[in-house]
PDB file of C-alpha atoms in Angstrom:
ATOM      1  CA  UNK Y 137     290.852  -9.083 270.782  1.00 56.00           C
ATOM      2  CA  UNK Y 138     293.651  -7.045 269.562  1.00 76.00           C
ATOM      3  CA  UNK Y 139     293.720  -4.722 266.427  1.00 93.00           C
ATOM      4  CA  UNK Y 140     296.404  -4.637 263.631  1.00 96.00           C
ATOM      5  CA  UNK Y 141     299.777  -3.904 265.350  1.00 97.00           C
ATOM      6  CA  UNK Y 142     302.400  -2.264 263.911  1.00 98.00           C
ATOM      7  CA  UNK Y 143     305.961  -1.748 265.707  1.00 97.00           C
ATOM      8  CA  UNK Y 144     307.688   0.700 265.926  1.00 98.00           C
ATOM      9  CA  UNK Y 145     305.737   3.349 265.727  1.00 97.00           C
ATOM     10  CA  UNK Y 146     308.321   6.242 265.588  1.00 97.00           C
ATOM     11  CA  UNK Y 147     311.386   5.457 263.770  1.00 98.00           C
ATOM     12  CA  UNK Y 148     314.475   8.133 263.262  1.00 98.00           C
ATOM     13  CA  UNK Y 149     316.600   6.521 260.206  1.00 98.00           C
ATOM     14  CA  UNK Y 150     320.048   8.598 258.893  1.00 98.00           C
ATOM     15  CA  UNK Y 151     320.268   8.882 255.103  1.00 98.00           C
ATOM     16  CA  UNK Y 152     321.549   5.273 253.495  1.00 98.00           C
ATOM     17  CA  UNK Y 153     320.456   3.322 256.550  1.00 98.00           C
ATOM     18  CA  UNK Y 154     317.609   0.228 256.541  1.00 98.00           C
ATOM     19  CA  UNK Y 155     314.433   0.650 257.671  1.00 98.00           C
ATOM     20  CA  UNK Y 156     312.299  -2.368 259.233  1.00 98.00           C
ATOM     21  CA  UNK Y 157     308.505  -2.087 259.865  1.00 98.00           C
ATOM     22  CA  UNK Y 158     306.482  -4.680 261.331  1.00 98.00           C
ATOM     23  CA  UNK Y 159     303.084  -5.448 261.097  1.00 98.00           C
ATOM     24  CA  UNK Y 160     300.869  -8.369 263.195  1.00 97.00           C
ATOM     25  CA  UNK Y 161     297.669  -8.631 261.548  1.00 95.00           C
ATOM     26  CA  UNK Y 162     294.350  -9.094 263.190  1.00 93.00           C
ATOM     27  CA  UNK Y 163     294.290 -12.554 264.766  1.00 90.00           C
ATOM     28  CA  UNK Y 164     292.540 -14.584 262.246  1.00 86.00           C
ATOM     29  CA  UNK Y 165     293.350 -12.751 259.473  1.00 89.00           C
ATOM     30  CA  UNK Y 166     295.425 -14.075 256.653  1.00 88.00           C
ATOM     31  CA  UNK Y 167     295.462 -10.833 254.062  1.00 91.00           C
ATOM     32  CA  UNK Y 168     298.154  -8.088 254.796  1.00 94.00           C
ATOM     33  CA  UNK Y 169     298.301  -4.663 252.611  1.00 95.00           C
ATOM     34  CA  UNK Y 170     300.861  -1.931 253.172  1.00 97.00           C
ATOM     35  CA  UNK Y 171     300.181   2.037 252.280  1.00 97.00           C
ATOM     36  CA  UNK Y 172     302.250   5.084 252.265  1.00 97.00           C
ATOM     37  CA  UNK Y 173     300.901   8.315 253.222  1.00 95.00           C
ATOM     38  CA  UNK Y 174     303.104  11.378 252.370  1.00 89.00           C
ATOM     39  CA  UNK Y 175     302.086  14.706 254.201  1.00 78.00           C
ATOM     40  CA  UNK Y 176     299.121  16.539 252.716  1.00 76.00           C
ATOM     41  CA  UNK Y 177     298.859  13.193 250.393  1.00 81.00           C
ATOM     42  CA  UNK Y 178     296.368  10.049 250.507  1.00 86.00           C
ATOM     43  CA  UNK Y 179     297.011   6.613 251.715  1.00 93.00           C
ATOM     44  CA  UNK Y 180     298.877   5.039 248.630  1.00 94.00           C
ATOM     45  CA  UNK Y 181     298.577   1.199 248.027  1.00 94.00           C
ATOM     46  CA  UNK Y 182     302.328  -0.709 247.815  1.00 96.00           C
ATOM     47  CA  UNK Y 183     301.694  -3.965 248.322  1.00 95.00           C
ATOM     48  CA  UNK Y 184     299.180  -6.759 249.423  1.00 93.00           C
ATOM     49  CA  UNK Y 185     300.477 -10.150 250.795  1.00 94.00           C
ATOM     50  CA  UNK Y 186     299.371 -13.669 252.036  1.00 92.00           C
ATOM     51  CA  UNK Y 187     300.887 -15.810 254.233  1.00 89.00           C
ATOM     52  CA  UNK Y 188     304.282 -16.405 252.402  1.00 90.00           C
ATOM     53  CA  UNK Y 189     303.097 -14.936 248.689  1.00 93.00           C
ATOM     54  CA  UNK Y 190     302.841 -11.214 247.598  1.00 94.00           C
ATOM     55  CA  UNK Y 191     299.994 -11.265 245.693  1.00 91.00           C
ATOM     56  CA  UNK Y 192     300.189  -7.869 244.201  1.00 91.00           C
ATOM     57  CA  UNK Y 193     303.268  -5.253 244.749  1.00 93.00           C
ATOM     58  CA  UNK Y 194     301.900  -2.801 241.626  1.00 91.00           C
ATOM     59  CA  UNK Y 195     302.675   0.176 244.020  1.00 92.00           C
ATOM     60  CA  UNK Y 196     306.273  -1.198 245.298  1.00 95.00           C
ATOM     61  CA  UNK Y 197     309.162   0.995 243.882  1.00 94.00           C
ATOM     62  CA  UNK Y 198     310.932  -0.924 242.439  1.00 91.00           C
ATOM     63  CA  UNK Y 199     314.242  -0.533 244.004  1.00 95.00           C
ATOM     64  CA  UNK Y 200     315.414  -0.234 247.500  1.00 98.00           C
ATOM     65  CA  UNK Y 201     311.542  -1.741 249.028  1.00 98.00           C
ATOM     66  CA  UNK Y 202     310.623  -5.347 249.924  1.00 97.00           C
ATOM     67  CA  UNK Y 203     308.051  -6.739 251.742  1.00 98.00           C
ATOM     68  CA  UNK Y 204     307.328  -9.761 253.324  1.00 97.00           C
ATOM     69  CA  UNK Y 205     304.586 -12.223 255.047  1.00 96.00           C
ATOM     70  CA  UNK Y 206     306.666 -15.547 256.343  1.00 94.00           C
ATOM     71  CA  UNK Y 207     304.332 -18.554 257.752  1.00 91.00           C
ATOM     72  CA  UNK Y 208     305.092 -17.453 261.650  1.00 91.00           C
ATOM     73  CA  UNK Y 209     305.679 -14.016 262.292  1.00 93.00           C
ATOM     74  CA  UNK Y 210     304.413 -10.710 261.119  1.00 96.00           C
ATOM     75  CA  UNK Y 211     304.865  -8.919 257.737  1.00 97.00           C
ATOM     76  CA  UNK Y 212     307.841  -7.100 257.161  1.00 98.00           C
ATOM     77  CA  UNK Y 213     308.252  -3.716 255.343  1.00 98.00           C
ATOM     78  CA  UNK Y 214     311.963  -3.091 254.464  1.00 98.00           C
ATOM     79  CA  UNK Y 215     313.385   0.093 253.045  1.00 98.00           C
ATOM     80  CA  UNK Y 216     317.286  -0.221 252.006  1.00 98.00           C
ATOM     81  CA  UNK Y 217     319.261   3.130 251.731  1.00 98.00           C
ATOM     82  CA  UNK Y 218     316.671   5.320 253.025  1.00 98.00           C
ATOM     83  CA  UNK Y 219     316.778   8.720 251.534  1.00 97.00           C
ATOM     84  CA  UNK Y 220     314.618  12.170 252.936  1.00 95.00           C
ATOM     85  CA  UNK Y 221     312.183  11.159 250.053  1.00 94.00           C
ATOM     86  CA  UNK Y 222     311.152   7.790 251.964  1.00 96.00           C
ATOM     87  CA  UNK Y 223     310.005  10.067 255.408  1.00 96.00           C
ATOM     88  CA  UNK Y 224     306.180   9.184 255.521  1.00 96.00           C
ATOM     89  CA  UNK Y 225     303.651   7.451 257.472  1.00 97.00           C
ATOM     90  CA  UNK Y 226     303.115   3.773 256.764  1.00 98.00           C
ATOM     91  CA  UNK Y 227     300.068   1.645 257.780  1.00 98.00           C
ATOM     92  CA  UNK Y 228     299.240  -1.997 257.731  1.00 97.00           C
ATOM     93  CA  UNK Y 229     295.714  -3.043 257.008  1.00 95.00           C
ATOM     94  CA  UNK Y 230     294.384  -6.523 257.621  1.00 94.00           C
ATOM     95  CA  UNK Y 231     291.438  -8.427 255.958  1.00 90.00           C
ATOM     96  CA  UNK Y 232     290.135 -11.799 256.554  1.00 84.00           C
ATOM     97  CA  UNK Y 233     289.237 -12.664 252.730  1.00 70.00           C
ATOM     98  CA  UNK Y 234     290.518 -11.248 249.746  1.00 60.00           C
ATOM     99  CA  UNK Y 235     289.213  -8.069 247.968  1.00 54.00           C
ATOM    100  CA  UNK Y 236     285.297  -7.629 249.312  1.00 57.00           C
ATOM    101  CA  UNK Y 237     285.643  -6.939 253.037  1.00 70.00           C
ATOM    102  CA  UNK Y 238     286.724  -3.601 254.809  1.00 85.00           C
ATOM    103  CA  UNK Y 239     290.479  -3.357 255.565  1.00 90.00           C
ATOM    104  CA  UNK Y 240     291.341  -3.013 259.483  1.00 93.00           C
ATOM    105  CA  UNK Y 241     294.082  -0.672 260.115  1.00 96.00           C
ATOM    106  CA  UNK Y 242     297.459  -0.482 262.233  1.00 97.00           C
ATOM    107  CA  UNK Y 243     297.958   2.758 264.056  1.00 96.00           C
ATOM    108  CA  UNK Y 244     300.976   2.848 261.650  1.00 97.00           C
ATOM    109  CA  UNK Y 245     304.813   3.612 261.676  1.00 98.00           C
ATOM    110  CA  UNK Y 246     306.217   7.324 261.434  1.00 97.00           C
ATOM    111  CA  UNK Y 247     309.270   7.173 259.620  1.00 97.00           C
ATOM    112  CA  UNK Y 248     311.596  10.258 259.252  1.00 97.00           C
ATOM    113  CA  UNK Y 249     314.918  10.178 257.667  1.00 97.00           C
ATOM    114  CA  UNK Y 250     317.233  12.595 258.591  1.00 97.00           C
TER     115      UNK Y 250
ATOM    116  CA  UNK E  14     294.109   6.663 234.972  1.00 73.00           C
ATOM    117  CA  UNK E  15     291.609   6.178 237.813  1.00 75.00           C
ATOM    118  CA  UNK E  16     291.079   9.072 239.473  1.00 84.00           C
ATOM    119  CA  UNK E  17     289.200   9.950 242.826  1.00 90.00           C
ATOM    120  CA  UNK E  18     288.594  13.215 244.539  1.00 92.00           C
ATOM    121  CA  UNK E  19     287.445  14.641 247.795  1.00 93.00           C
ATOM    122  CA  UNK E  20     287.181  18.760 248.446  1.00 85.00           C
ATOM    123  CA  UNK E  21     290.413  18.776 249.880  1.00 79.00           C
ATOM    124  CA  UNK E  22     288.498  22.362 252.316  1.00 86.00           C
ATOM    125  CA  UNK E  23     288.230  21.930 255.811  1.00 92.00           C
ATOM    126  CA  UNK E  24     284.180  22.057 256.339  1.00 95.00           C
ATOM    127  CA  UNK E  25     282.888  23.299 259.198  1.00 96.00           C
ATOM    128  CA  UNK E  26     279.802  23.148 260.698  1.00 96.00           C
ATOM    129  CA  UNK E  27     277.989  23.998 263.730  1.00 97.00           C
ATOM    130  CA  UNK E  28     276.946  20.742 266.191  1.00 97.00           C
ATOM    131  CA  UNK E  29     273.439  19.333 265.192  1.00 97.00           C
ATOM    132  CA  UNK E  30     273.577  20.048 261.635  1.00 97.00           C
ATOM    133  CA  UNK E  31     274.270  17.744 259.114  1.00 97.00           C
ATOM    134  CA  UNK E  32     277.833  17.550 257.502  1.00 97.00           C
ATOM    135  CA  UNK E  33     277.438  16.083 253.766  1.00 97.00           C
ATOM    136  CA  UNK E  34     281.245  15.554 251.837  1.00 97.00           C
ATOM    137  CA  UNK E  35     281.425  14.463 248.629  1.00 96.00           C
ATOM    138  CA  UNK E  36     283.417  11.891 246.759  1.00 95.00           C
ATOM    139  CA  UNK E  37     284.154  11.712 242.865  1.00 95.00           C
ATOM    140  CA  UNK E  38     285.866   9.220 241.253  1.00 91.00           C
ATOM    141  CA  UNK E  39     286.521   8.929 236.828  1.00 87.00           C
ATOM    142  CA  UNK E  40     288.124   6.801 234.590  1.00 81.00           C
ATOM    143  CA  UNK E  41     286.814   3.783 236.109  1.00 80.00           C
ATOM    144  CA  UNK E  42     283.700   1.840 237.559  1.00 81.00           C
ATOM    145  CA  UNK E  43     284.760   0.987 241.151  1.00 82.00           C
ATOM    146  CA  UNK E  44     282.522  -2.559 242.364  1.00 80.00           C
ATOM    147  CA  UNK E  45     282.279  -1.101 245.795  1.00 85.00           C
ATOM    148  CA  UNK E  46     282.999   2.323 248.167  1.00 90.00           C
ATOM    149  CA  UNK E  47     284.231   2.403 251.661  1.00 93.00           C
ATOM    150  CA  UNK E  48     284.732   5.498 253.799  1.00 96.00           C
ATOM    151  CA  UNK E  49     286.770   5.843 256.633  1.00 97.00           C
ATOM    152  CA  UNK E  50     287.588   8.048 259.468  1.00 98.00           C
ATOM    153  CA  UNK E  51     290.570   9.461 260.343  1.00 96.00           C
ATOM    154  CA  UNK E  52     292.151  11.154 263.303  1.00 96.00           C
ATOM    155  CA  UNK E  53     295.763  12.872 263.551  1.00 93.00           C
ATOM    156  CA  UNK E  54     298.138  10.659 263.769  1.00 91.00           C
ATOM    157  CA  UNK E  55     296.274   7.492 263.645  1.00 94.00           C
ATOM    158  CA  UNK E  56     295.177   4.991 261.381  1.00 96.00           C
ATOM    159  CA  UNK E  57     292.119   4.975 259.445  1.00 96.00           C
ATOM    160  CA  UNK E  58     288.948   3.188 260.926  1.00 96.00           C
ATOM    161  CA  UNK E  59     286.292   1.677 258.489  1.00 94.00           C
ATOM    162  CA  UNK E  60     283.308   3.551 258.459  1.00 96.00           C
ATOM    163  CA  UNK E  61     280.616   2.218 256.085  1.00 95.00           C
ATOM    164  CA  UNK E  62     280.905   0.301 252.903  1.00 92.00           C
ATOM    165  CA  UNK E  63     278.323   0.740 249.947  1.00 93.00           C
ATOM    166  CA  UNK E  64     277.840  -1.856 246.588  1.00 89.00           C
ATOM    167  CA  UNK E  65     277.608  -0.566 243.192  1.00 87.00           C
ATOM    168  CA  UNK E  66     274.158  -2.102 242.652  1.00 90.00           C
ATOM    169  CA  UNK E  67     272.684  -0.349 246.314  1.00 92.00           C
ATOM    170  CA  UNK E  68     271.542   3.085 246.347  1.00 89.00           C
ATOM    171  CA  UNK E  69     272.113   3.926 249.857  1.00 95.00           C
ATOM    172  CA  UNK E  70     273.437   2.272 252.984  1.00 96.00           C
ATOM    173  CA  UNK E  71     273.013   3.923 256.883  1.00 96.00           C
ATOM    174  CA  UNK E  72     274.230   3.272 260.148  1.00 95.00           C
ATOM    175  CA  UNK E  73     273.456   5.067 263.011  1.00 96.00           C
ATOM    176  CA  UNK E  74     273.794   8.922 262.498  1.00 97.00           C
ATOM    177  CA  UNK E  75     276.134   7.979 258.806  1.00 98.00           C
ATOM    178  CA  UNK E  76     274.380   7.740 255.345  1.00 98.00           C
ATOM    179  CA  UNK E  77     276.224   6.944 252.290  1.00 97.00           C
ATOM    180  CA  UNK E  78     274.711   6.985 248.652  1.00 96.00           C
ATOM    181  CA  UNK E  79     276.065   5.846 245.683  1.00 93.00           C
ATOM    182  CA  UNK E  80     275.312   7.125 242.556  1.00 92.00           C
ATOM    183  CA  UNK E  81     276.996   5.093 239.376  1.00 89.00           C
ATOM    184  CA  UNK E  82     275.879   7.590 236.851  1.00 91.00           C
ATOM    185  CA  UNK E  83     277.360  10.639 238.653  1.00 92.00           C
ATOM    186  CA  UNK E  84     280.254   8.749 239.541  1.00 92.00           C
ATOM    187  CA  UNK E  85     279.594  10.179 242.870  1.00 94.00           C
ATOM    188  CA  UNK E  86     278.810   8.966 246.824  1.00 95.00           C
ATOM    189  CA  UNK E  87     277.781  11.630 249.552  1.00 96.00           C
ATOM    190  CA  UNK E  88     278.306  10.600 252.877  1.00 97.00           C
ATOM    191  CA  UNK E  89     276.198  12.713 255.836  1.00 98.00           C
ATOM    192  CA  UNK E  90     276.726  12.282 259.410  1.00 98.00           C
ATOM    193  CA  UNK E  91     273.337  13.919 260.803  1.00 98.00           C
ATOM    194  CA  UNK E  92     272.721  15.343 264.179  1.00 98.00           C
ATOM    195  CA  UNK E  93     276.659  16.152 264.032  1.00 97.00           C
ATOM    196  CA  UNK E  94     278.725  16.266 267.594  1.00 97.00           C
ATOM    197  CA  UNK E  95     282.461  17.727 268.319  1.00 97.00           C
ATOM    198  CA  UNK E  96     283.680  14.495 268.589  1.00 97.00           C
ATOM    199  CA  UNK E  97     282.629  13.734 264.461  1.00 98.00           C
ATOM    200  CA  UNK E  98     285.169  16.162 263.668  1.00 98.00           C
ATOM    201  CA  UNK E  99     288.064  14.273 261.924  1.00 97.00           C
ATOM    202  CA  UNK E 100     289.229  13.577 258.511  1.00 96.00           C
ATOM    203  CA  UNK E 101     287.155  11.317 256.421  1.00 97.00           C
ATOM    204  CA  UNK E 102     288.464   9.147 253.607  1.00 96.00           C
ATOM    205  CA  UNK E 103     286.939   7.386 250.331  1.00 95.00           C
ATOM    206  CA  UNK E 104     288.242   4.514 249.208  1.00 93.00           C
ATOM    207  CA  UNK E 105     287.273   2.031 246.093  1.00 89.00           C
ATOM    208  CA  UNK E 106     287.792  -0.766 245.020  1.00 79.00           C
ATOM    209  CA  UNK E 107     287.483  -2.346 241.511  1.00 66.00           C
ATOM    210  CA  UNK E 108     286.849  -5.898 242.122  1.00 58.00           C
ATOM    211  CA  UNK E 109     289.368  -7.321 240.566  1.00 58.00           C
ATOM    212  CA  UNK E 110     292.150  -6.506 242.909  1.00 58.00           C
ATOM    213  CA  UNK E 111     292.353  -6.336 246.449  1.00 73.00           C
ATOM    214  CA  UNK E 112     293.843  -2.613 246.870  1.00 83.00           C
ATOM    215  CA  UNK E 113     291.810   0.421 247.683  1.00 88.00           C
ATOM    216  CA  UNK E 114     292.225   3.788 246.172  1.00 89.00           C
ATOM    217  CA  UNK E 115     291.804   6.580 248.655  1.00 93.00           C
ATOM    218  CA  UNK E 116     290.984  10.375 247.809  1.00 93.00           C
ATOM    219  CA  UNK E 117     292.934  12.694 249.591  1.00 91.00           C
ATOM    220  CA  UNK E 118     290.436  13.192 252.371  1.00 94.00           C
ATOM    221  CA  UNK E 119     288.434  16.132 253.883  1.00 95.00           C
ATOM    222  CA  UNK E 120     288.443  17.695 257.235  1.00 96.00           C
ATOM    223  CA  UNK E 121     285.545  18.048 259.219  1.00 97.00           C
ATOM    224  CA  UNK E 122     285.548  20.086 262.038  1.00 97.00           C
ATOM    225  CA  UNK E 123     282.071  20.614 264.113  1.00 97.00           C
ATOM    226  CA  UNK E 124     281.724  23.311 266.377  1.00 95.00           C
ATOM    227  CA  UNK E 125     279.532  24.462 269.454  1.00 90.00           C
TER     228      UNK E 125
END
């Protein structure tokens, strides 16, 4: 029965380059979030998705970040045109129902931009 | 703008005592609290969750309380071991949305 899995989970991107993170919920579960956490910071919300809808993106900037849940396949965090600002950890979370259960974490991606 | 706070000190305490951290949240009236657990470099695990209308909640050594007129929970681990030290997280949730807030966290390190 295997957790959230997020790939990869170290990931060396050069100023102006894309970054791709990818997340495979819990099997089962249909509800995908995405959070930053910046050193010495808390886990910050971006974005929640369903299978093929983003239900809320309030804490998407708004340029440069997309996100994605297609029908087959995992979620997909991309980050155009990286810049040192975007170096952070992110982490999946995966819920089976919306909004009232706990949230079951990835091990997450460490992104550093160089 | 809602706001949520954990002492972002390190507490230490020696093993068998009881390690209570705090959690403080304003400008808002969260429907639920969750704490987590979280070790370096790895994603946060769900600890205990805790309703608005219950008082307190326990599982194994953990306790959490919930207090809506302090706009506070406390969250003890009794009988504390080595292995409890990590960093622990609040999170809330209004209801309405599906996110969870998080404070920044505090570290708990228990020692022989």
């Amino acid at each position: 029965n295997a957790g959230v899995m997020q790939n990869p989970r170290h990931l060396v991107r050069r100023r102006g380059q894309e970054a791709r993170l990818r997340c495979s919920p819990m099997k089962g579960h249909s509800h995908v979030y995405w959070y930053r956490q910046l050193p010495e910071e808390g886990l910050k919300f971006m974005v929640y998705l369903q299978k093929e809808n983003i239900i809320d993106e309030s804490g998407m900037p708004k340029e440069r970040f997309s996100a994605e849940f297609p029908k087959e396949g995992p979620s997909i965090l991309r980050i155009q045109q990286v810049v040192r600002g975007d170096s952070a950890a992110y982490f999946c979370a995966s819920s089976p129902a919306s909004g009232v259960d706990e949230q079951y974490f990835g091990p997450g991606t460490r992104l550093t931009v160089t | 703008s809602q706001k949520i706070e954990q002492n972002s000190e390190a507490l230490n305490i020696q093993e068998g005592k009881t390690a209570t951290l705090t959690c403080n949240y304003t400008n808002y009236s969260p429907a639920y609290l969750q704490w987590y657990r979280q070790d370096p470099g790895r994603g946060p695990v769900f600890l205990l969750l805790i309703r608005e209308n219950e008082k307190e909640k326990r599982k194994e050594r953990l306790k959490v309380t919930f207090d809506t007129t302090l706009k506070q929970s406390l969250f003890h681990i009794t009988a504390s071991q080595p292995a409890d030290s990590a960093t622990y997280l609040c999170a809330t949730h209004t209801g309405t949305a599906s996110k969870l807030t998080f404070g920044t966290g505090t570290r708990l390190q228990v020692t022989l």
